[in-house]
Coordinates of C-alpha atoms in Angstrom, one line a residue:
X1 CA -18.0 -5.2 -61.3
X2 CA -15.3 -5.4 -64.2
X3 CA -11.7 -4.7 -63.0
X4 CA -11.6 -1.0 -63.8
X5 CA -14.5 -0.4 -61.6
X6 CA -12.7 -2.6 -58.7
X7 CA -9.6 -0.6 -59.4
X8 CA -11.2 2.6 -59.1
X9 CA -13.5 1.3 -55.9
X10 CA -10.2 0.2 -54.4
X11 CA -8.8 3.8 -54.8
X12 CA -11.1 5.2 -53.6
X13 CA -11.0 2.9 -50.0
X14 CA -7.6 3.9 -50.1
X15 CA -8.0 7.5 -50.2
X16 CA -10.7 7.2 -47.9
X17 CA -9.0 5.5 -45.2
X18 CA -5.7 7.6 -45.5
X19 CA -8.1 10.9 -45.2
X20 CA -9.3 9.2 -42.3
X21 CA -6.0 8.4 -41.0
X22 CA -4.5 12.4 -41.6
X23 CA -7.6 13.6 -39.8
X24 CA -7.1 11.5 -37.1
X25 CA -3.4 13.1 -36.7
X26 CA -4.8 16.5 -37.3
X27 CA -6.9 16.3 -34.1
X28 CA -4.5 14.6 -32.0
X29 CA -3.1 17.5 -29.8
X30 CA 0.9 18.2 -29.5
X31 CA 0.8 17.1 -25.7
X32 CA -1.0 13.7 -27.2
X33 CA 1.5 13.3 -29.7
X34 CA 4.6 13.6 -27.4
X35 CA 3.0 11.0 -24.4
X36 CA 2.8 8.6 -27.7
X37 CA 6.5 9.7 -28.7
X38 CA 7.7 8.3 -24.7
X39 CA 9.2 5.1 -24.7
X40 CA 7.5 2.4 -23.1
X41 CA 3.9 3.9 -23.2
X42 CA 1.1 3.3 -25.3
X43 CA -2.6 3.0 -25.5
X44 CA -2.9 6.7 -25.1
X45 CA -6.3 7.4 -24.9
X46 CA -8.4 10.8 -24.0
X47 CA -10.4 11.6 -21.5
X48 CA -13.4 13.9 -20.8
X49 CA -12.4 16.4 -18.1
X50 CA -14.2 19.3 -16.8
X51 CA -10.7 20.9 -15.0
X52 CA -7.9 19.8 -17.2
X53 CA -6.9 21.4 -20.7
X54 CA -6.2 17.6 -21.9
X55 CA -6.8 14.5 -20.1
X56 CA -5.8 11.0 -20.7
X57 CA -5.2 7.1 -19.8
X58 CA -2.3 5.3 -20.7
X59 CA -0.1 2.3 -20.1
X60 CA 3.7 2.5 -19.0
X61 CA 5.9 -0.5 -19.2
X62 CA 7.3 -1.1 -16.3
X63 CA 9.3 -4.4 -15.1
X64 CA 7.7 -6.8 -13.0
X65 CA 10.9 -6.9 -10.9
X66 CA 13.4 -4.3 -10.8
X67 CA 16.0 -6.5 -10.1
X68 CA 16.2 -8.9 -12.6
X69 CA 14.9 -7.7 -16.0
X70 CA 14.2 -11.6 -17.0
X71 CA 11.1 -11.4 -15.0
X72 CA 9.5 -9.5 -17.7
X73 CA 7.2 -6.4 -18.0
X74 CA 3.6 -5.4 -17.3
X75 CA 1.5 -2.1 -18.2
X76 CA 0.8 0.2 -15.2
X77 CA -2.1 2.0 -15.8
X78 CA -1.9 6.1 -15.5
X79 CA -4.0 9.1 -15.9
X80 CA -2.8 12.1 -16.9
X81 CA -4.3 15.8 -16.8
X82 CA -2.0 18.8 -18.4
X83 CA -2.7 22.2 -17.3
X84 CA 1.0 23.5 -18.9
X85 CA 4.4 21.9 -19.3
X86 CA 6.0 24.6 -16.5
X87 CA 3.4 24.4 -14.4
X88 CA 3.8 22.4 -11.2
X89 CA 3.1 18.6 -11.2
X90 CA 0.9 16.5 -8.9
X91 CA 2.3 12.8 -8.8
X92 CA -0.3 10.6 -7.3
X93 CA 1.3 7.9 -5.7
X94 CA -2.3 6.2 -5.5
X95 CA -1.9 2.4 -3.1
X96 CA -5.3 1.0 -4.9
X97 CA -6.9 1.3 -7.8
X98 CA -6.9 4.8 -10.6
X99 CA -10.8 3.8 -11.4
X100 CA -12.1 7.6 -9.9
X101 CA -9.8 9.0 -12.1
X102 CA -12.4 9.1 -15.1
X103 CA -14.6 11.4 -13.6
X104 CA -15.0 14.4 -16.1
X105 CA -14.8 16.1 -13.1
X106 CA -11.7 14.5 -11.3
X107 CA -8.6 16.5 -10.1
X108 CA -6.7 16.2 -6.5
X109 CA -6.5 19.1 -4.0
X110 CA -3.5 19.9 -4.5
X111 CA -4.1 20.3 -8.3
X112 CA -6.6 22.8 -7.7
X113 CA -4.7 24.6 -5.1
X114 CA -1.8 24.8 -7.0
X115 CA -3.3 25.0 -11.0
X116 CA -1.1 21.7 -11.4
X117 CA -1.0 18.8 -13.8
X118 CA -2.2 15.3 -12.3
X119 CA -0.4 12.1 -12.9
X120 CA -2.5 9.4 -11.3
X121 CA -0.4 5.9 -10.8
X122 CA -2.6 3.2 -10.6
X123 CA -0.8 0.6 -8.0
X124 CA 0.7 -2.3 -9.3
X125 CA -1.2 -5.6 -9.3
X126 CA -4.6 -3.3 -9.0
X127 CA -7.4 -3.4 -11.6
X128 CA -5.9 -2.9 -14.9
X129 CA -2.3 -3.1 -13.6
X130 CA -1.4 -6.9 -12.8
X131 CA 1.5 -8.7 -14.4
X132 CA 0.8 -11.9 -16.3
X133 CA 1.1 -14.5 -15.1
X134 CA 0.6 -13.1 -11.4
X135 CA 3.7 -14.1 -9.2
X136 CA 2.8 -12.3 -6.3
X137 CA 6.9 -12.3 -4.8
X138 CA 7.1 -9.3 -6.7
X139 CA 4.0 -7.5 -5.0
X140 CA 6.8 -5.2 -2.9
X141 CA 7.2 -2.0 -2.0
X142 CA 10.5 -2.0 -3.2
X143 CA 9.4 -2.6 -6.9
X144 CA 6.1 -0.4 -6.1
X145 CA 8.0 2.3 -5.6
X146 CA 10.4 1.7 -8.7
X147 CA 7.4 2.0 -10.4
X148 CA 6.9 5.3 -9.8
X149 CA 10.2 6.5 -10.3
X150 CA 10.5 5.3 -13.6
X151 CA 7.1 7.2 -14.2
X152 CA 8.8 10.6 -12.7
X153 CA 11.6 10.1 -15.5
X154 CA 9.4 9.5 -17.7
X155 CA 6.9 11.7 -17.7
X156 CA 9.3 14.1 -16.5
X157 CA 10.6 14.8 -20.2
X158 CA 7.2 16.4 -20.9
X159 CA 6.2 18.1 -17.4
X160 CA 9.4 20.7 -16.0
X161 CA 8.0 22.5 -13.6
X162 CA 7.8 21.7 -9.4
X163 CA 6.8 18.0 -9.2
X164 CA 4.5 17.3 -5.6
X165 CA 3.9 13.7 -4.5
X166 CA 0.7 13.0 -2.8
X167 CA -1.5 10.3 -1.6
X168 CA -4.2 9.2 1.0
X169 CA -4.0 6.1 3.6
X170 CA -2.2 3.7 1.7
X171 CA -1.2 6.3 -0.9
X172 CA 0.3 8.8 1.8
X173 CA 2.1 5.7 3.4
X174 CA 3.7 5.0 -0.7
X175 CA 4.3 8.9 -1.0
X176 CA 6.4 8.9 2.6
X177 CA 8.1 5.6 1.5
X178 CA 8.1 6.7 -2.1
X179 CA 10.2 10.4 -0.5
X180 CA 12.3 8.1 1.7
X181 CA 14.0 6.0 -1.1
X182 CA 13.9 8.6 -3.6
X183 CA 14.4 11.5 -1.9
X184 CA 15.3 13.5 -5.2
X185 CA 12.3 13.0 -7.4
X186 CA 10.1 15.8 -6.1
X187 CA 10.5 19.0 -5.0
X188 CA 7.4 18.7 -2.0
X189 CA 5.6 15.5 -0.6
X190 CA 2.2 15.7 1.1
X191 CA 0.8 12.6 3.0
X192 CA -3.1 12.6 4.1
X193 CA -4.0 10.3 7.1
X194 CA -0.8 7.5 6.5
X195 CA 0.2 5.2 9.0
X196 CA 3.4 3.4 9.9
X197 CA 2.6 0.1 11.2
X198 CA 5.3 -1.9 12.6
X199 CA 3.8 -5.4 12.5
X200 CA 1.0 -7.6 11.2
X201 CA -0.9 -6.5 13.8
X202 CA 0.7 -3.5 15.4
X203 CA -1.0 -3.5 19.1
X204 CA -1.3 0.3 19.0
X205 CA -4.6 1.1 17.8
X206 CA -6.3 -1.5 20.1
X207 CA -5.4 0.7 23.2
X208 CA -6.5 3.9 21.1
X209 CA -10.0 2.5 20.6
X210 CA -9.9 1.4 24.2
X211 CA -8.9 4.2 26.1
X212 CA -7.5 7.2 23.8
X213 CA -10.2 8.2 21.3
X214 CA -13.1 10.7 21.8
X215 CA -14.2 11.0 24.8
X216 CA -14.9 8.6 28.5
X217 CA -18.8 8.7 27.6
X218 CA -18.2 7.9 24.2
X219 CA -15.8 5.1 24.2
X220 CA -18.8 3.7 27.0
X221 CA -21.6 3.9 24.3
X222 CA -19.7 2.1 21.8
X223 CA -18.5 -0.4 24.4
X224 CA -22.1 -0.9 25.3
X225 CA -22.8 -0.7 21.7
X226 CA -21.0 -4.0 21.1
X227 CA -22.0 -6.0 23.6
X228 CA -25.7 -5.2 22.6
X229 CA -24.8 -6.5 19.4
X230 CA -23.7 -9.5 20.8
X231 CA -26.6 -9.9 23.0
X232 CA -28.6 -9.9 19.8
X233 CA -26.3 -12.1 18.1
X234 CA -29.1 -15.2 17.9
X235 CA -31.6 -13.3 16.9
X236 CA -29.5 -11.2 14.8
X237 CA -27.8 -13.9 12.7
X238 CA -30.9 -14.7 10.2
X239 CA -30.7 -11.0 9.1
X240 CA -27.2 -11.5 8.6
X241 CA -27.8 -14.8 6.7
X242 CA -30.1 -13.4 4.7
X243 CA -28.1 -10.0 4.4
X244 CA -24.8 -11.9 2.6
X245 CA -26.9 -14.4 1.1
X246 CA -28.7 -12.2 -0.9
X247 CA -25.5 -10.0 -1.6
X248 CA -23.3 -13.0 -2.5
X249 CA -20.8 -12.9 0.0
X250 CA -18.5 -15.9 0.6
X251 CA -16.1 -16.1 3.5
X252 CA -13.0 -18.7 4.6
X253 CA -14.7 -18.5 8.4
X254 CA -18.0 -19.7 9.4
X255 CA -20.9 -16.5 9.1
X256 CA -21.1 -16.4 12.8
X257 CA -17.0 -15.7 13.4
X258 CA -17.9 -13.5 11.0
X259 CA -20.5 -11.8 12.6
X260 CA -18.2 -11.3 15.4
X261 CA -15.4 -10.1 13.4
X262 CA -18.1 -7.3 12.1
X263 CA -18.8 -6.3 15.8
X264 CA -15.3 -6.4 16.6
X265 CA -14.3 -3.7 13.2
X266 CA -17.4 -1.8 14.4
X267 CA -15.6 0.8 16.3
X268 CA -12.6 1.0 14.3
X269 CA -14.7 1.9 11.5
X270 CA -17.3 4.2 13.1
X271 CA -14.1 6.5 14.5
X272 CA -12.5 6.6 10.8
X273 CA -14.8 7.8 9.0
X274 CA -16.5 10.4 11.6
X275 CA -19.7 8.8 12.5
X276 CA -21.2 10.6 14.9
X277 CA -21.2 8.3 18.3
X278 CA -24.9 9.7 18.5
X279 CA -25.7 7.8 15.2
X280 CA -25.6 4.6 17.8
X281 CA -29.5 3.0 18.2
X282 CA -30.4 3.2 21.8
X283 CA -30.2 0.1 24.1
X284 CA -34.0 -0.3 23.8
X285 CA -33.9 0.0 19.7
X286 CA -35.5 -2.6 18.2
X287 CA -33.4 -5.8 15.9
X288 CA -33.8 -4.7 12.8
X289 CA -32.4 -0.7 13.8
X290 CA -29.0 -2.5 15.7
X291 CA -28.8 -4.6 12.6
X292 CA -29.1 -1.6 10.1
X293 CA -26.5 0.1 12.5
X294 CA -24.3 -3.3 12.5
X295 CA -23.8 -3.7 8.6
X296 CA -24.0 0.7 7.3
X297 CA -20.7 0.8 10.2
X298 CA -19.1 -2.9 9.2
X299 CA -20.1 -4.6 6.2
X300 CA -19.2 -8.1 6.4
X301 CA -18.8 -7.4 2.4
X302 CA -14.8 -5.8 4.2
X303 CA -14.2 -9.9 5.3
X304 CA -15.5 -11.7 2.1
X305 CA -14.1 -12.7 -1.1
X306 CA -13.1 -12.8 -3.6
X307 CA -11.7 -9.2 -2.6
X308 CA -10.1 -6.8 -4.8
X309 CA -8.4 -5.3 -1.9
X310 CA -6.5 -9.3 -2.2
X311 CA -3.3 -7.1 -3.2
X312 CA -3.0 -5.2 -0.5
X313 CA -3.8 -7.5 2.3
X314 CA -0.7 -9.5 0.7
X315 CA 1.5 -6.7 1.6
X316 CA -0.2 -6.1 5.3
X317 CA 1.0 -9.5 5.6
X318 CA 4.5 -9.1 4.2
X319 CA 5.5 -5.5 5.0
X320 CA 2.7 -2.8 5.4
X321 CA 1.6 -4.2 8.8
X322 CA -2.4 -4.1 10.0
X323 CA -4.2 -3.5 13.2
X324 CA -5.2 -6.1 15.4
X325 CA -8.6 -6.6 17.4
X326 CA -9.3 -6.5 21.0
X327 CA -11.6 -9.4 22.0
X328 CA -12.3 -7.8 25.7
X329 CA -15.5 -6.2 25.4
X330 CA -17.3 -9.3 23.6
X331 CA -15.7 -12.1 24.8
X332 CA -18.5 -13.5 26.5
X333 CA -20.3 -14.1 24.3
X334 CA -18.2 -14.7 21.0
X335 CA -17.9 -17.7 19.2
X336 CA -14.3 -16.9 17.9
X337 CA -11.6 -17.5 20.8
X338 CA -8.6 -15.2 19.8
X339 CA -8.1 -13.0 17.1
X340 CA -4.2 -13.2 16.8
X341 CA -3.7 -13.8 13.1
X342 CA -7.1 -13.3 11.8
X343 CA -5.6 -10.9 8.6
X344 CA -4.0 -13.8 6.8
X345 CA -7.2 -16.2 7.8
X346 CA -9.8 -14.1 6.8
X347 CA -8.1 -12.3 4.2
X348 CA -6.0 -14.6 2.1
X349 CA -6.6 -17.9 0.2
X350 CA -4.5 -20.6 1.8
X351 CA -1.9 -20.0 -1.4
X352 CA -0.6 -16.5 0.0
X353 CA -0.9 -17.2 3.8
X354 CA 3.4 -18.6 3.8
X355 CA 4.3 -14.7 3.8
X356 CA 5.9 -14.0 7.0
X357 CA 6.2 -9.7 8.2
X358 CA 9.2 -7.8 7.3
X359 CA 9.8 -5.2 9.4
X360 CA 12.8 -4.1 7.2
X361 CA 10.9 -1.4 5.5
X362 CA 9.3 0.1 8.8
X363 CA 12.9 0.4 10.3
X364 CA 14.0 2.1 6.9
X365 CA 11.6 4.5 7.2
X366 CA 11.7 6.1 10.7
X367 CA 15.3 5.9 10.3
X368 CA 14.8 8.7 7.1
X369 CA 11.9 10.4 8.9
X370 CA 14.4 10.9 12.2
X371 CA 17.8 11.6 10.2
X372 CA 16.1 13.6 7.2
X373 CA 14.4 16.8 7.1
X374 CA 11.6 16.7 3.6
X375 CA 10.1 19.0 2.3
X376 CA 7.3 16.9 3.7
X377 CA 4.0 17.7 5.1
X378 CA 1.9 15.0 7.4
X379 CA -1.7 15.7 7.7
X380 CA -4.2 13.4 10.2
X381 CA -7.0 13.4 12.2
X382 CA -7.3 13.4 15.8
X383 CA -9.7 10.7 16.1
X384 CA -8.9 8.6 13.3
X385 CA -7.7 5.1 14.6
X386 CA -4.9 5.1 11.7
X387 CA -3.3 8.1 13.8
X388 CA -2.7 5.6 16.5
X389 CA 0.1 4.1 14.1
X390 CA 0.7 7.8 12.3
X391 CA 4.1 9.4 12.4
X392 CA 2.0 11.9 14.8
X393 CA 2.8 9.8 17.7
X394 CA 6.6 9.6 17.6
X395 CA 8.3 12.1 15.2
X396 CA 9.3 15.5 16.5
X397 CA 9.8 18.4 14.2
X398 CA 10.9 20.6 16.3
X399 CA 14.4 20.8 14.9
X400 CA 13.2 20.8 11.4
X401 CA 13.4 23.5 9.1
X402 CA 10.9 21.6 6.4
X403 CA 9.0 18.6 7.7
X404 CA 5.9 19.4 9.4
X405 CA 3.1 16.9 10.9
X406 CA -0.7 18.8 11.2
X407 CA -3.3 16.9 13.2
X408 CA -7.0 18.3 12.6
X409 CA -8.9 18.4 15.5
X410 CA -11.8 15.5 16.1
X411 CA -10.7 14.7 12.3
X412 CA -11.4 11.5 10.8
X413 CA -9.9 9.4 8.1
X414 CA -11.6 12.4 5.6
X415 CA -8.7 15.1 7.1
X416 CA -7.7 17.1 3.9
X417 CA -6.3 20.5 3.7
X418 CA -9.3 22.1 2.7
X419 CA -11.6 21.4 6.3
X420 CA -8.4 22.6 8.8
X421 CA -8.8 24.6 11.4
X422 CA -8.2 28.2 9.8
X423 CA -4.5 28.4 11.6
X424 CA -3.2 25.0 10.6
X425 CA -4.6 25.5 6.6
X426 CA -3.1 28.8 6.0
X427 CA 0.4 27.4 7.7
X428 CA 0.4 24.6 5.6
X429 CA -0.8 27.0 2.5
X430 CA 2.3 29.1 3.2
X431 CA 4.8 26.6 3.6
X432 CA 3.5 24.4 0.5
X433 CA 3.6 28.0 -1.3
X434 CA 7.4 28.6 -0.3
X435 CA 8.4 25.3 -1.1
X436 CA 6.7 25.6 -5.0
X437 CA 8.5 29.3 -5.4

């Protein structure tokens, strides 16, 4: 090829490329051009979506610690689906991971109830969202909840209408701390199934398991359920062997504390998700039907690692707080002789077991939830052992105008709007509609 026929193959590259380049702009939407256009975000990105006009995942800079600036800056990972810029705004304050949030078909209940836009936060040091290198001091709620404020300026610049935080379990527990600290970022805050747990191990859901859930009968067969399990135990262990073996699973405690540990989580776990007590194999079932029961109810996968839950069992430790575990009904026969402390030994690597509890942040909060009046709606079920540490068992709203606290009957950890009782879904529809007027 002589040099005029490079030149003009060159030219034509070049024309090529910046046709390429003007077409890309041409189908890049307005919205996508102005989340480019925001300081501090980038890798914009769209998404398929099925309920959104425009969808996408980005990155927002946000400081590792709020406090000192010389800490540096990591990308927090956020979805985004527009309906309208005056339309209301769904801020999820999510406590895990924003993976879900790439379903085509993805949108929150309030987003459909309301025809809102969705911003899902993804929570720092989750998934795509960890600071480098990973100094795990800065894994606070404090800086959590910074987080998201810097998103609400943000991304309010582009979205001007209501704003409504939301989140479930860990993610109502963000938006209630999240309305507590920055009570003038949203006009309305809804919290699904979040509790308030005022230590490590908080010593109230023990007695709920024990004496307050369901029903006498039922709290009997689950009773009777575990020690059956532990009657088993020897004959039971090679199927559990084999069971986290063949899965993988490596634990900091031998597999038979384990074991115990699974029977011991067994009834928290059946009540928070709704099994039906009558799912429980009878007495005379045979091992392999107990077992089955054992592991669908309590995975021992919930005690293993490495565990990308790791982040948030670091701030159980530090400020969230936990459950504990009555060893009562099993004792007998259990190779494990106490359970005090078991979080930070079963949970953490011996590097992040020096945190000590905080209570700071629990005192904070019921202090704002006893003084303050939100625009803040509570929503849990009745048989859900997270309600034992809920705001449902302390916090009157009698003389409040706004705040209101909803507990579904023989609900689970699945209580939503949607599957109230009639009565208590068109209240909260009415208020929520009030409130976005």
């Amino acid at each position: 090829m002589n040099h005029q026929s490079m030149k003009k193959h060159t030219l034509f590259i070049l024309f090529v490329l910046m046709a390429s380049m003007l077409s890309a702009q041409t189908d890049s939407t307005l919205f996508m051009r102005q989340l480019c256009a925001l300081e501090g975000v980038s890798q914009v990105t769209p998404l398929e979506t099925s309920r959104f006009k425009e969808k996408y995942v980005l990155k927002m800079e946000q400081q590792v610690d709020w406090k000192t600036k010389s800490k540096g800056t990591f990308g927090e990972r956020i979805i985004v689906g527009m309906r309208g810029a005056d339309k209301p705004t769904v801020l999820v304050t999510e406590g895990y991971f924003a993976d879900y949030g790439f379903r085509a078909d993805y949108e929150e209940e309030l987003s459909a109830l309301f025809d809102a836009n969705v911003v899902l936060c993804e929570y720092r040091y989750f998934a795509e969202s960890v600071p480098q290198p990973t100094d795990w001091d800065y894994m606070t709620v404090d800086n959590s909840l910074a987080d998201y404020h810097h998103v609400r300026q943000v991304l309010g610049k582009l979205f001007n209408g209501k704003w409504i935080s939301t989140g479930i379990s860990k993610g109502g527990q963000t938006t209630m701390f999240y309305r507590a600290t920055y009570p003038d970022d949203v006009d309305v805050s809804v919290s699904y199934v979040a509790p308030l747990n005022r230590a490590i191990e908080d010593g109230r859901h023990e007695k709920f398991l024990a004496k307050q859930v369901g029903t006498k009968e039922e709290r009997k067969v689950i009773k009777a359920a575990m020690q059956e399990l532990m009657k088993r135990k020897n004959e039971l262990m090679p199927l559990f062997h084999d069971f986290c073996t063949k899965r993988n699973y490596h634990f900091y405690l031998s597999e038979e504390d384990i074991y115990d540990y699974c029977v011991l989580e067994y009834p928290f776990a059946l009540w928070q998700w709704g099994t039906p007590v009558n799912n429980i194999p009878k007495l005379d079932a045979d091992n392999q039907t107990w077992f089955n029961s054992l592991v669908e109810i309590a995975d021992p996968d919930y005690f293993s690692y490495p565990n990308k839950f790791m982040p948030f069992d670091v701030q159980a430790a530090r400020e969230l707080g936990y459950y504990g575990y009555s060893l009562k009904p099993i004792k007998k026969w259990a190779s494990v002789k106490s359970t005090k402390g078991y979080l930070k030994e079963i949970m953490l690597p011996d590097s992040l077991r020096h945190y000590d509890f905080d209570p700071t942040l629990y005192k904070r909060t019921v202090n704002y939830l006893r003084k303050s009046d939100p625009t803040h709606i509570f929503i849990y079920g009745e048989i859900d052992p997270w309600s034992a540490s809920g705001v449902c068992t302390w916090l009157s709203c009698k003389n409040k105008k706004n705040m209101r606290i909803y507990v579904q009957p023989r609900g689970s950890h699945k209580a939503r709007i949607y599957n109230m009782p009639n009565d208590m879904r068109l209240d909260i529809m009415d208020r929520l509609t009030k409130w976005l007027k």
